[in-house]
CSV table of C-alpha atoms and ligand atoms in Angstrom, one decimal:
chain,number,residue,atom,x,y,z
A,1,UNK,CA,0.0,0.0,0.0
A,2,UNK,CA,1.3,3.5,-0.8
A,3,UNK,CA,0.4,7.0,-1.8
A,4,UNK,CA,-3.2,8.1,-1.2
A,5,UNK,CA,-4.3,4.6,-0.1
A,6,UNK,CA,-1.7,4.6,2.6
A,7,UNK,CA,-2.7,8.1,3.8
A,8,UNK,CA,-6.4,7.0,4.0
A,9,UNK,CA,-5.4,3.9,5.9
A,10,UNK,CA,-3.3,6.0,8.4
A,11,UNK,CA,-6.2,8.3,8.9
A,12,UNK,CA,-8.5,5.4,9.7
A,13,UNK,CA,-6.1,3.8,12.1
A,14,UNK,CA,-5.0,7.0,13.8
A,15,UNK,CA,-8.5,8.2,14.3
A,16,UNK,CA,-8.9,5.6,17.2
A,17,UNK,CA,-5.7,6.3,19.1
A,18,UNK,CA,-5.0,8.3,22.3
A,19,UNK,CA,-3.3,11.0,20.2
A,20,UNK,CA,-2.0,13.1,23.1
A,21,UNK,CA,-0.3,10.1,24.7
A,22,UNK,CA,1.5,9.4,21.5
A,23,UNK,CA,2.6,13.0,21.0
A,24,UNK,CA,3.9,13.1,24.6
A,25,UNK,CA,5.8,9.8,24.2
A,26,UNK,CA,7.4,11.0,20.9
A,27,UNK,CA,8.1,14.6,21.6
A,28,UNK,CA,7.9,15.6,25.3
A,29,UNK,CA,11.6,15.2,25.8
A,30,UNK,CA,12.6,17.5,22.9
A,31,UNK,CA,13.8,21.0,23.8
A,32,UNK,CA,15.4,23.9,22.0
A,33,UNK,CA,17.3,25.8,24.7
A,34,UNK,CA,14.8,25.8,27.5
A,35,UNK,CA,11.8,25.9,25.0
A,36,UNK,CA,9.8,22.6,24.9
A,37,UNK,CA,9.3,21.6,21.3
A,38,UNK,CA,5.8,20.1,21.8
A,39,UNK,CA,4.4,23.2,23.6
A,40,UNK,CA,5.9,25.4,20.9
A,41,UNK,CA,4.4,23.3,18.1
A,42,UNK,CA,1.0,23.3,19.8
A,43,UNK,CA,1.1,27.1,20.3
A,44,UNK,CA,2.0,27.6,16.6
A,45,UNK,CA,-0.9,25.3,15.6
A,46,UNK,CA,-3.4,27.1,17.8
A,47,UNK,CA,-2.2,30.6,16.7
A,48,UNK,CA,-2.6,29.7,13.0
A,49,UNK,CA,-5.7,27.6,13.5
A,50,UNK,CA,-4.1,24.9,11.5
A,51,UNK,CA,-6.1,21.7,11.2
A,52,UNK,CA,-3.6,18.9,10.9
A,53,UNK,CA,-5.1,15.6,9.6
A,54,UNK,CA,-4.6,12.5,11.7
A,55,UNK,CA,-2.6,10.8,8.9
A,56,UNK,CA,0.1,13.4,8.9
A,57,UNK,CA,0.2,14.6,12.5
A,58,UNK,CA,3.4,12.7,13.4
A,59,UNK,CA,5.1,13.6,10.1
A,60,UNK,CA,4.2,17.2,10.5
A,61,UNK,CA,5.8,17.4,13.9
A,62,UNK,CA,8.8,15.4,12.7
A,63,UNK,CA,9.2,17.9,9.9
A,64,UNK,CA,8.9,20.9,12.1
A,65,UNK,CA,11.5,19.5,14.5
A,66,UNK,CA,13.9,18.8,11.7
A,67,UNK,CA,13.3,22.2,10.2
A,68,UNK,CA,14.1,23.9,13.5
A,69,UNK,CA,17.2,21.7,14.2
A,70,UNK,CA,18.7,22.6,10.7
A,71,UNK,CA,17.8,26.2,11.3
A,72,UNK,CA,19.7,26.1,14.6
A,73,UNK,CA,22.6,24.4,12.9
A,74,UNK,CA,22.8,27.3,10.3
A,75,UNK,CA,22.4,29.9,13.0
A,76,UNK,CA,25.4,28.5,14.9
A,77,UNK,CA,27.6,27.7,11.9
A,78,UNK,CA,27.3,30.9,10.0
A,79,UNK,CA,28.2,34.4,11.1
A,80,UNK,CA,26.4,36.3,8.3
A,81,UNK,CA,23.5,35.8,5.9
A,82,UNK,CA,19.7,36.3,6.1
A,83,UNK,CA,17.1,33.7,6.7
A,84,UNK,CA,14.2,33.1,4.3
A,85,UNK,CA,11.0,31.0,4.1
A,86,UNK,CA,9.4,30.6,0.6
A,87,UNK,CA,5.8,29.5,1.2
A,88,UNK,CA,4.3,30.8,4.5
A,89,UNK,CA,0.5,30.1,4.3
A,90,UNK,CA,-0.9,31.0,7.7
A,91,UNK,CA,2.5,31.3,9.3
A,92,UNK,CA,2.8,27.9,11.2
A,93,UNK,CA,6.4,27.2,10.4
A,94,UNK,CA,7.3,30.9,10.2
A,95,UNK,CA,6.0,31.4,13.7
A,96,UNK,CA,8.0,28.5,15.1
A,97,UNK,CA,11.1,29.7,13.2
A,98,UNK,CA,10.7,33.2,14.6
A,99,UNK,CA,10.4,32.0,18.1
A,100,UNK,CA,13.3,29.7,17.9
A,101,UNK,CA,15.5,32.4,16.4
A,102,UNK,CA,15.1,34.3,19.6
A,103,UNK,CA,16.5,31.4,21.7
A,104,UNK,CA,20.0,32.4,22.8
A,105,UNK,CA,19.7,35.5,20.5
A,106,UNK,CA,22.0,37.5,22.7
A,107,UNK,CA,24.9,35.1,21.8
A,108,UNK,CA,24.0,35.0,18.1
A,109,UNK,CA,24.3,37.6,15.3
A,110,UNK,CA,21.1,39.4,14.4
A,111,UNK,CA,19.4,37.9,11.4
A,112,UNK,CA,16.5,39.1,9.3
A,113,UNK,CA,13.9,36.4,8.5
A,114,UNK,CA,12.2,37.1,5.1
A,115,UNK,CA,8.9,35.5,4.5
A,116,UNK,CA,7.8,35.2,0.9
A,117,UNK,CA,4.4,34.2,-0.3
A,118,UNK,CA,1.8,35.1,-3.0
A,119,UNK,CA,-0.8,35.0,-0.2
A,120,UNK,CA,-3.0,34.0,-3.1
A,121,UNK,CA,-2.1,30.3,-2.8
A,122,UNK,CA,-0.3,28.0,-5.2
A,123,UNK,CA,0.8,29.3,-8.6
A,124,UNK,CA,-0.3,27.4,-11.8
A,125,UNK,CA,0.8,23.7,-11.6
A,126,UNK,CA,2.9,22.5,-14.5
A,127,UNK,CA,3.1,19.2,-16.3
A,128,UNK,CA,5.8,18.2,-13.8
A,129,UNK,CA,3.2,18.5,-11.0
A,130,UNK,CA,0.7,16.2,-12.5
A,131,UNK,CA,-0.5,13.6,-10.0
A,132,UNK,CA,-1.9,10.1,-10.5
A,133,UNK,CA,-5.6,10.0,-11.3
A,134,UNK,CA,-6.4,8.3,-8.0
A,135,UNK,CA,-5.1,11.3,-6.0
A,136,UNK,CA,-7.3,14.2,-4.9
A,137,UNK,CA,-6.7,17.0,-7.4
A,138,UNK,CA,-8.1,19.7,-5.2
A,139,UNK,CA,-4.8,20.5,-3.4
A,140,UNK,CA,-2.9,20.8,-6.7
A,141,UNK,CA,-4.7,23.7,-8.2
A,142,UNK,CA,-3.9,27.4,-8.6
A,143,UNK,CA,-5.0,29.4,-5.5
A,144,UNK,CA,-5.0,26.4,-3.1
A,145,UNK,CA,-3.5,27.5,0.3
A,146,UNK,CA,-4.5,31.1,0.0
A,147,UNK,CA,-4.2,32.9,3.3
A,148,UNK,CA,-4.9,36.5,4.2
A,149,UNK,CA,-1.6,38.5,4.5
A,150,UNK,CA,-3.0,40.7,7.3
A,151,UNK,CA,-3.6,37.8,9.6
A,152,UNK,CA,0.0,36.6,9.1
A,153,UNK,CA,1.3,40.1,9.6
A,154,UNK,CA,-0.6,40.3,12.8
A,155,UNK,CA,0.6,36.9,14.0
A,156,UNK,CA,4.3,37.8,13.4
A,157,UNK,CA,4.1,41.4,14.5
A,158,UNK,CA,6.1,40.8,17.7
A,159,UNK,CA,9.3,39.8,15.9
A,160,UNK,CA,11.4,42.8,14.9
A,161,UNK,CA,13.6,40.7,12.5
A,162,UNK,CA,10.7,39.5,10.4
A,163,UNK,CA,10.2,41.0,6.9
A,164,UNK,CA,7.1,39.8,5.0
A,165,UNK,CA,7.0,40.2,1.2
A,166,UNK,CA,3.9,39.4,-0.8
A,167,UNK,CA,4.4,38.3,-4.4
A,168,UNK,CA,4.8,35.5,-6.8
A,169,UNK,CA,8.0,33.4,-7.0
A,170,UNK,CA,10.2,34.1,-9.0
A,171,UNK,CA,9.1,37.8,-9.6
A,172,UNK,CA,9.1,38.5,-5.8
A,173,UNK,CA,12.9,37.8,-5.6
A,174,UNK,CA,13.5,41.3,-7.2
A,175,UNK,CA,12.1,42.8,-3.9
A,176,UNK,CA,14.8,41.1,-1.8
A,177,UNK,CA,17.9,43.0,-0.6
A,178,UNK,CA,21.3,42.2,-2.2
A,179,UNK,CA,23.4,40.0,0.0
A,180,UNK,CA,24.0,36.5,1.3
A,181,UNK,CA,21.6,33.9,2.8
A,182,UNK,CA,22.3,31.4,5.5
A,183,UNK,CA,19.1,29.5,5.8
A,184,UNK,CA,16.2,28.9,3.3
A,185,UNK,CA,13.1,26.9,3.9
A,186,UNK,CA,11.3,26.1,0.7
A,187,UNK,CA,7.6,25.1,1.1
A,188,UNK,CA,5.9,26.0,-2.1
A,189,UNK,CA,4.9,22.5,-3.2
A,190,UNK,CA,5.3,23.0,-7.0
A,191,UNK,CA,8.1,22.3,-9.5
A,192,UNK,CA,8.5,25.7,-11.0
A,193,UNK,CA,8.7,27.9,-7.9
A,194,UNK,CA,10.9,25.3,-6.1
A,195,UNK,CA,13.3,25.2,-9.0
A,196,UNK,CA,13.3,29.0,-9.2
A,197,UNK,CA,14.0,29.3,-5.5
A,198,UNK,CA,17.0,27.0,-5.7
A,199,UNK,CA,18.3,28.9,-8.7
A,200,UNK,CA,17.9,32.3,-6.9
A,201,UNK,CA,19.4,31.3,-3.5
A,202,UNK,CA,22.1,28.8,-4.4
A,203,UNK,CA,24.6,31.4,-5.8
A,204,UNK,CA,23.9,33.6,-2.8
A,205,UNK,CA,24.6,31.1,0.0
A,206,UNK,CA,27.3,31.5,2.6
A,207,UNK,CA,29.5,28.6,3.6
A,208,UNK,CA,27.5,26.4,6.1
A,209,UNK,CA,24.2,27.7,4.8
A,210,UNK,CA,21.2,25.2,4.8
A,211,UNK,CA,18.5,24.9,2.2
A,212,UNK,CA,15.6,22.6,3.3
A,213,UNK,CA,12.6,21.6,1.3
A,214,UNK,CA,9.4,20.5,3.0
A,215,UNK,CA,8.6,17.8,0.4
A,216,UNK,CA,10.7,15.5,-1.6
A,217,UNK,CA,8.9,12.2,-2.2
A,218,UNK,CA,5.4,13.4,-1.8
A,219,UNK,CA,2.9,11.7,-4.1
A,220,UNK,CA,0.6,14.7,-3.9
A,221,UNK,CA,3.4,17.1,-5.0
A,222,UNK,CA,5.7,15.1,-7.3
A,223,UNK,CA,7.2,18.3,-8.8
A,224,UNK,CA,9.1,19.0,-5.6
A,225,UNK,CA,11.4,16.0,-5.9
A,226,UNK,CA,11.8,16.6,-9.6
A,227,UNK,CA,13.0,20.2,-9.1
A,228,UNK,CA,15.6,19.1,-6.5
A,229,UNK,CA,16.9,16.2,-8.6
A,230,UNK,CA,17.2,18.4,-11.6
A,231,UNK,CA,18.8,21.3,-9.9
A,232,UNK,CA,21.4,19.4,-7.8
A,233,UNK,CA,22.3,17.2,-10.8
A,234,UNK,CA,23.1,20.4,-12.7
A,235,UNK,CA,25.3,21.9,-10.0
A,236,UNK,CA,26.8,18.5,-9.1
A,237,UNK,CA,26.1,18.6,-5.4
A,238,UNK,CA,24.5,16.1,-3.0
A,239,UNK,CA,21.7,16.5,-0.6
A,240,UNK,CA,20.0,14.4,2.2
A,241,UNK,CA,16.5,13.0,1.9
A,242,UNK,CA,15.1,12.6,5.4
A,243,UNK,CA,12.6,10.0,6.7
A,244,UNK,CA,10.3,12.9,7.4
A,245,UNK,CA,10.0,13.5,3.7
A,246,UNK,CA,12.2,16.6,3.6
A,247,UNK,CA,15.2,17.2,1.5
A,248,UNK,CA,18.2,19.2,2.8
A,249,UNK,CA,21.3,20.7,1.3
A,250,UNK,CA,24.3,22.1,3.3
A,251,UNK,CA,26.5,24.5,1.4
A,252,UNK,CA,30.3,24.0,1.6
B,1,SAM,C1,2.2,24.3,1.9
B,1,SAM,S1,1.9,26.0,2.0
B,1,SAM,C2,3.1,26.6,3.1
B,1,SAM,C3,3.0,26.0,4.5
B,1,SAM,C4,3.7,26.8,5.6
B,1,SAM,N1,5.1,26.7,5.4
B,1,SAM,C5,3.3,26.2,6.9
B,1,SAM,O1,4.1,25.7,7.7
B,1,SAM,O2,2.1,26.2,7.2
B,1,SAM,C6,2.4,26.6,0.4
B,1,SAM,C7,2.5,28.1,0.3
B,1,SAM,O3,3.2,28.4,-0.9
B,1,SAM,C8,2.7,29.5,-1.5
B,1,SAM,N2,3.0,29.5,-3.0
B,1,SAM,C9,2.9,28.5,-3.8
B,1,SAM,N3,3.4,28.8,-5.1
B,1,SAM,C10,3.9,30.1,-5.0
B,1,SAM,C11,4.5,31.0,-5.9
B,1,SAM,N4,4.8,30.6,-7.1
B,1,SAM,N5,4.8,32.2,-5.4
B,1,SAM,C12,4.6,32.6,-4.1
B,1,SAM,N6,4.0,31.7,-3.2
B,1,SAM,C13,3.6,30.5,-3.6
B,1,SAM,C14,1.2,29.4,-1.3
B,1,SAM,O4,0.5,30.6,-1.3
B,1,SAM,C15,1.1,28.7,0.1
B,1,SAM,O5,1.0,29.7,1.1
């Protein structure tokens, strides 16, 4: 069993479990500085009113944890370079990143965190994003994941290092300041904007920088893996594919 059938099966099985007990067992011991990871994740979920389906609850938290760990790695290993997230939606991961960037901030260089999104949802999917007929097509259409910019602005208003830029990738890149980047989280789901993000940021990375993509092997968004394979084959560099489903590149 795989793909959508597997997701539906997980949804059915997980709908009967004591979810909180499993979440505590898996995540209660994880901390970033003195910040408890599970409490942080719950707070971000509540603040953004994100409904996370049963079939992906563990994976979502695994991904958030890995995202934050790699961000901390880049924060500690680089002394310059801005941070960026491409694909913000309601600000779930952006809120977690913003909070974690404040941990030990006195000992770390100040970093801007740029948040880029159309705030009008996905761009037009291409041929590379075509999914199997058995998959739900509703999540792979232009406009899916639209979220009001003002809500996100409000949610992140307490963070002085956050810069929010509305616009379509790749055109929105012209609004970014010149300079280097130390951490890039790409979560735009589709082949064309993922490839464009890699092409924009790669030549601007500092040594030790991290680029992490939310999806790699997703059957709902097959364009993500295609964009990574194509780009890194072209530049001749390797990247890790995590069990969580993310792909990660560390710049040398
Ligand atoms: C999966 S959501 C991001 C989820 C978010 N990182 C979170 O943790 O909740 C994908 C986002 O990518 C944005 N997006 C997709 N294609 C885009 C493009 N070409 N330009 C700008 N934003 C885009 C959508 O508007 C949407 O908010």
